[in-house]
Structure formats: structure tokens, C-alpha cells
GROMACS .gro file of C-alpha atoms in nm:
model
  190
    1UNK     CA    1   0.000   0.000   0.000
    2UNK     CA    2   0.087   0.366   0.016
    3UNK     CA    3   0.266   0.340   0.349
    4UNK     CA    4   0.448   0.009   0.302
    5UNK     CA    5   0.810   0.026   0.408
    6UNK     CA    6   1.076  -0.134   0.192
    7UNK     CA    7   1.350  -0.303   0.393
    8UNK     CA    8   1.664  -0.372   0.191
    9UNK     CA    9   1.807  -0.723   0.243
   10UNK     CA   10   2.136  -0.724   0.435
   11UNK     CA   11   2.323  -0.878   0.141
   12UNK     CA   12   2.200  -0.622  -0.112
   13UNK     CA   13   2.452  -0.415  -0.303
   14UNK     CA   14   2.394  -0.041  -0.283
   15UNK     CA   15   2.528   0.246  -0.488
   16UNK     CA   16   2.785   0.443  -0.291
   17UNK     CA   17   2.614   0.780  -0.339
   18UNK     CA   18   2.290   0.639  -0.192
   19UNK     CA   19   2.471   0.470   0.097
   20UNK     CA   20   2.659   0.788   0.188
   21UNK     CA   21   2.331   0.977   0.214
   22UNK     CA   22   2.237   0.742   0.499
   23UNK     CA   23   2.554   0.822   0.700
   24UNK     CA   24   2.471   1.117   0.931
   25UNK     CA   25   2.817   1.139   1.090
   26UNK     CA   26   3.021   1.373   0.871
   27UNK     CA   27   3.355   1.227   0.986
   28UNK     CA   28   3.246   0.873   0.898
   29UNK     CA   29   3.101   0.986   0.566
   30UNK     CA   30   3.428   1.162   0.478
   31UNK     CA   31   3.631   0.850   0.566
   32UNK     CA   32   3.407   0.632   0.350
   33UNK     CA   33   3.422   0.879   0.062
   34UNK     CA   34   3.801   0.900   0.088
   35UNK     CA   35   3.833   0.520   0.075
   36UNK     CA   36   3.597   0.503  -0.222
   37UNK     CA   37   3.791   0.771  -0.409
   38UNK     CA   38   4.130   0.611  -0.337
   39UNK     CA   39   4.010   0.263  -0.442
   40UNK     CA   40   3.777   0.370  -0.726
   41UNK     CA   41   3.471   0.220  -0.555
   42UNK     CA   42   3.119   0.301  -0.674
   43UNK     CA   43   2.910   0.067  -0.460
   44UNK     CA   44   2.908  -0.076  -0.109
   45UNK     CA   45   3.024  -0.423  -0.214
   46UNK     CA   46   3.377  -0.295  -0.269
   47UNK     CA   47   3.421  -0.213   0.098
   48UNK     CA   48   3.577  -0.527   0.247
   49UNK     CA   49   3.852  -0.360   0.451
   50UNK     CA   50   3.777  -0.033   0.625
   51UNK     CA   51   4.064   0.108   0.826
   52UNK     CA   52   4.057   0.469   0.709
   53UNK     CA   53   3.893   0.624   1.013
   54UNK     CA   54   4.133   0.553   1.298
   55UNK     CA   55   4.120   0.860   1.525
   56UNK     CA   56   3.880   1.016   1.276
   57UNK     CA   57   3.640   1.181   1.520
   58UNK     CA   58   3.356   0.939   1.440
   59UNK     CA   59   3.081   0.941   1.703
   60UNK     CA   60   2.795   0.769   1.518
   61UNK     CA   61   2.816   0.450   1.308
   62UNK     CA   62   2.464   0.480   1.162
   63UNK     CA   63   2.463   0.405   0.791
   64UNK     CA   64   2.757   0.166   0.815
   65UNK     CA   65   2.504  -0.120   0.819
   66UNK     CA   66   2.468  -0.068   0.442
   67UNK     CA   67   2.831  -0.172   0.389
   68UNK     CA   68   2.754  -0.540   0.433
   69UNK     CA   69   3.074  -0.684   0.283
   70UNK     CA   70   3.319  -0.540   0.537
   71UNK     CA   71   3.530  -0.815   0.693
   72UNK     CA   72   3.797  -0.596   0.859
   73UNK     CA   73   3.690  -0.287   1.053
   74UNK     CA   74   3.924  -0.061   1.250
   75UNK     CA   75   3.747   0.200   1.466
   76UNK     CA   76   4.027   0.270   1.714
   77UNK     CA   77   4.047   0.607   1.888
   78UNK     CA   78   3.693   0.719   1.797
   79UNK     CA   79   3.445   0.827   2.069
   80UNK     CA   80   3.180   0.576   1.956
   81UNK     CA   81   2.955   0.403   2.207
   82UNK     CA   82   2.681   0.238   1.998
   83UNK     CA   83   2.786  -0.064   1.792
   84UNK     CA   84   2.435  -0.159   1.680
   85UNK     CA   85   2.488  -0.054   1.314
   86UNK     CA   86   2.750  -0.331   1.290
   87UNK     CA   87   2.499  -0.606   1.372
   88UNK     CA   88   2.402  -0.655   1.007
   89UNK     CA   89   2.757  -0.673   0.872
   90UNK     CA   90   2.750  -1.052   0.876
   91UNK     CA   91   3.089  -1.078   0.698
   92UNK     CA   92   3.277  -0.897   0.977
   93UNK     CA   93   3.568  -1.112   1.097
   94UNK     CA   94   3.811  -0.863   1.255
   95UNK     CA   95   3.709  -0.568   1.471
   96UNK     CA   96   3.940  -0.317   1.642
   97UNK     CA   97   3.772  -0.102   1.907
   98UNK     CA   98   4.068   0.021   2.115
   99UNK     CA   99   4.018   0.351   2.296
  100UNK     CA  100   3.646   0.386   2.219
  101UNK     CA  101   3.354   0.449   2.457
  102UNK     CA  102   3.172   0.116   2.429
  103UNK     CA  103   3.036  -0.047   2.745
  104UNK     CA  104   2.940  -0.389   2.608
  105UNK     CA  105   2.944  -0.614   2.302
  106UNK     CA  106   2.566  -0.668   2.302
  107UNK     CA  107   2.519  -0.520   1.956
  108UNK     CA  108   2.741  -0.788   1.800
  109UNK     CA  109   2.490  -1.071   1.845
  110UNK     CA  110   2.451  -1.162   1.475
  111UNK     CA  111   2.819  -1.161   1.385
  112UNK     CA  112   2.871  -1.535   1.347
  113UNK     CA  113   3.206  -1.511   1.168
  114UNK     CA  114   3.365  -1.252   1.400
  115UNK     CA  115   3.698  -1.406   1.501
  116UNK     CA  116   3.913  -1.125   1.636
  117UNK     CA  117   3.816  -0.846   1.874
  118UNK     CA  118   4.067  -0.601   2.008
  119UNK     CA  119   3.924  -0.371   2.276
  120UNK     CA  120   4.214  -0.218   2.470
  121UNK     CA  121   4.196   0.084   2.698
  122UNK     CA  122   3.818   0.109   2.735
  123UNK     CA  123   3.747   0.190   3.102
  124UNK     CA  124   3.368   0.181   3.052
  125UNK     CA  125   3.367  -0.170   2.903
  126UNK     CA  126   3.215  -0.372   3.184
  127UNK     CA  127   2.982  -0.619   3.013
  128UNK     CA  128   3.158  -0.900   2.825
  129UNK     CA  129   2.868  -1.146   2.848
  130UNK     CA  130   2.801  -1.134   2.472
  131UNK     CA  131   3.151  -1.265   2.405
  132UNK     CA  132   3.055  -1.581   2.591
  133UNK     CA  133   2.766  -1.637   2.348
  134UNK     CA  134   2.952  -1.579   2.022
  135UNK     CA  135   2.962  -1.901   1.824
  136UNK     CA  136   3.282  -1.868   1.623
  137UNK     CA  137   3.502  -1.646   1.834
  138UNK     CA  138   3.828  -1.819   1.907
  139UNK     CA  139   3.762  -2.129   1.700
  140UNK     CA  140   4.015  -2.250   1.449
  141UNK     CA  141   3.918  -2.167   1.093
  142UNK     CA  142   4.094  -2.395   0.847
  143UNK     CA  143   4.006  -2.165   0.556
  144UNK     CA  144   4.209  -1.876   0.698
  145UNK     CA  145   4.459  -2.097   0.883
  146UNK     CA  146   4.481  -1.872   1.187
  147UNK     CA  147   4.348  -1.856   1.539
  148UNK     CA  148   4.117  -1.584   1.660
  149UNK     CA  149   4.182  -1.383   1.971
  150UNK     CA  150   4.031  -1.138   2.212
  151UNK     CA  151   4.226  -0.854   2.369
  152UNK     CA  152   4.074  -0.667   2.663
  153UNK     CA  153   4.394  -0.516   2.801
  154UNK     CA  154   4.340  -0.220   3.038
  155UNK     CA  155   3.964  -0.225   2.985
  156UNK     CA  156   3.683  -0.240   3.235
  157UNK     CA  157   3.834  -0.017   3.498
  158UNK     CA  158   3.821  -0.311   3.739
  159UNK     CA  159   3.446  -0.352   3.689
  160UNK     CA  160   3.424  -0.658   3.463
  161UNK     CA  161   3.269  -0.946   3.656
  162UNK     CA  162   3.552  -1.183   3.751
  163UNK     CA  163   3.344  -1.496   3.693
  164UNK     CA  164   3.255  -1.381   3.339
  165UNK     CA  165   3.619  -1.304   3.264
  166UNK     CA  166   3.733  -1.639   3.404
  167UNK     CA  167   3.472  -1.824   3.195
  168UNK     CA  168   3.578  -1.634   2.882
  169UNK     CA  169   3.944  -1.721   2.946
  170UNK     CA  170   3.851  -2.086   3.002
  171UNK     CA  171   3.651  -2.104   2.678
  172UNK     CA  172   3.926  -1.938   2.477
  173UNK     CA  173   4.197  -2.160   2.625
  174UNK     CA  174   3.994  -2.473   2.554
  175UNK     CA  175   3.966  -2.371   2.188
  176UNK     CA  176   4.341  -2.303   2.160
  177UNK     CA  177   4.298  -1.928   2.134
  178UNK     CA  178   4.575  -1.696   2.244
  179UNK     CA  179   4.428  -1.446   2.492
  180UNK     CA  180   4.598  -1.144   2.644
  181UNK     CA  181   4.473  -1.012   2.973
  182UNK     CA  182   4.733  -0.793   3.139
  183UNK     CA  183   4.632  -0.560   3.418
  184UNK     CA  184   4.340  -0.589   3.654
  185UNK     CA  185   4.033  -0.589   3.435
  186UNK     CA  186   3.794  -0.774   3.661
  187UNK     CA  187   3.647  -0.702   3.998
  188UNK     CA  188   3.286  -0.619   3.920
  189UNK     CA  189   2.979  -0.799   4.052
  190UNK     CA  190   2.942  -1.168   3.961
   0.00000   0.00000   0.00000
């Protein structure tokens, strides 16, 4: 009818100009445009590696959900707190979040192929429960011939629940995953 809403499938290719219109954060839009210009990209399918916005002043990831082919995403040193736009990027395998303002990984629920998370120096990161539910994190992938890992160094400000951290370490060790945990990151309520 007149008021039906069209929802684009997550795997749908989108023209870059249209996708950029849906990115409200000017810093993120400029980073995406710069990458597209440098690589000669005209649609969202060409974005598989996005590491152009480290320390780019990005505060809002809205619109990034249209770039559904990204498998490597580096968002270090950006004051982002909401990861929910990443939930539809089902190809995401590597995610760097060092020095951001996230408090949990809850928005990463659908990322079944996510294998590497680096989240150093995030004092507000206190909820790691979603990491315990991720299916593929830390499992050997014979296609890429490498092991995944999780880095939470200097995060949590001593407020990550110790039992959750211990369980995460146990799961990662059992799967043969290297795991770095230097500094006191736990101490929160069980």
C-alpha cells in the first residue's frame, strides 16, 4: 500500500552515493568517501577492509550497516559508544575497538564469523557477556589458517565481573585461542 516500508536485504549491493546519504556522521562519511575515491569504488560491495577512520572523530556509526561486505573494521580512537549498526555486517571477521567508549558487546549478536576483537583501553567496558555467546570467536578456521583472539587489556576499569572473565578465558583456552589479559580488568559484581 501507500505506506508500506521497503526493507533492503542485508546482502544487497547499494550504490555508494545512496549509501553515503544514509551516513549522518560527517567524519564517517568523509572516511568512506576517501576510501571510495582512493580505491575507485562506486558501490558498497567494494568495501571489504575499512581502516581509514582511525582517530577520525567518528561518534555515530549509523549508515555503516549498508556496507555489508566489510570483513575488517578498524574503529580505534573514535568516541563511539553504539555498535548496533554493525549487527548486520554478517561478513565482519576482525574488529578493532581500542580507545572507544563502548560499554558492552551486546550489539554484536549476529556476527557469526567474527573471530578477532581487540578492545584495549576502554574503562567503561564492563559487560563481556556477549563474548561468551559468540559461536565462532576463538575457533580455528581452516580456511584462513589462523586462530582468533580477544584482547581486553586495560579495559573495564576493574568492573568486569571476575566470573565472566574467568569463563571467557577458560573457553578461549579450551579452543586453543591466544588471549591477552594484562592488568586488573575484573572485579565487578558476579
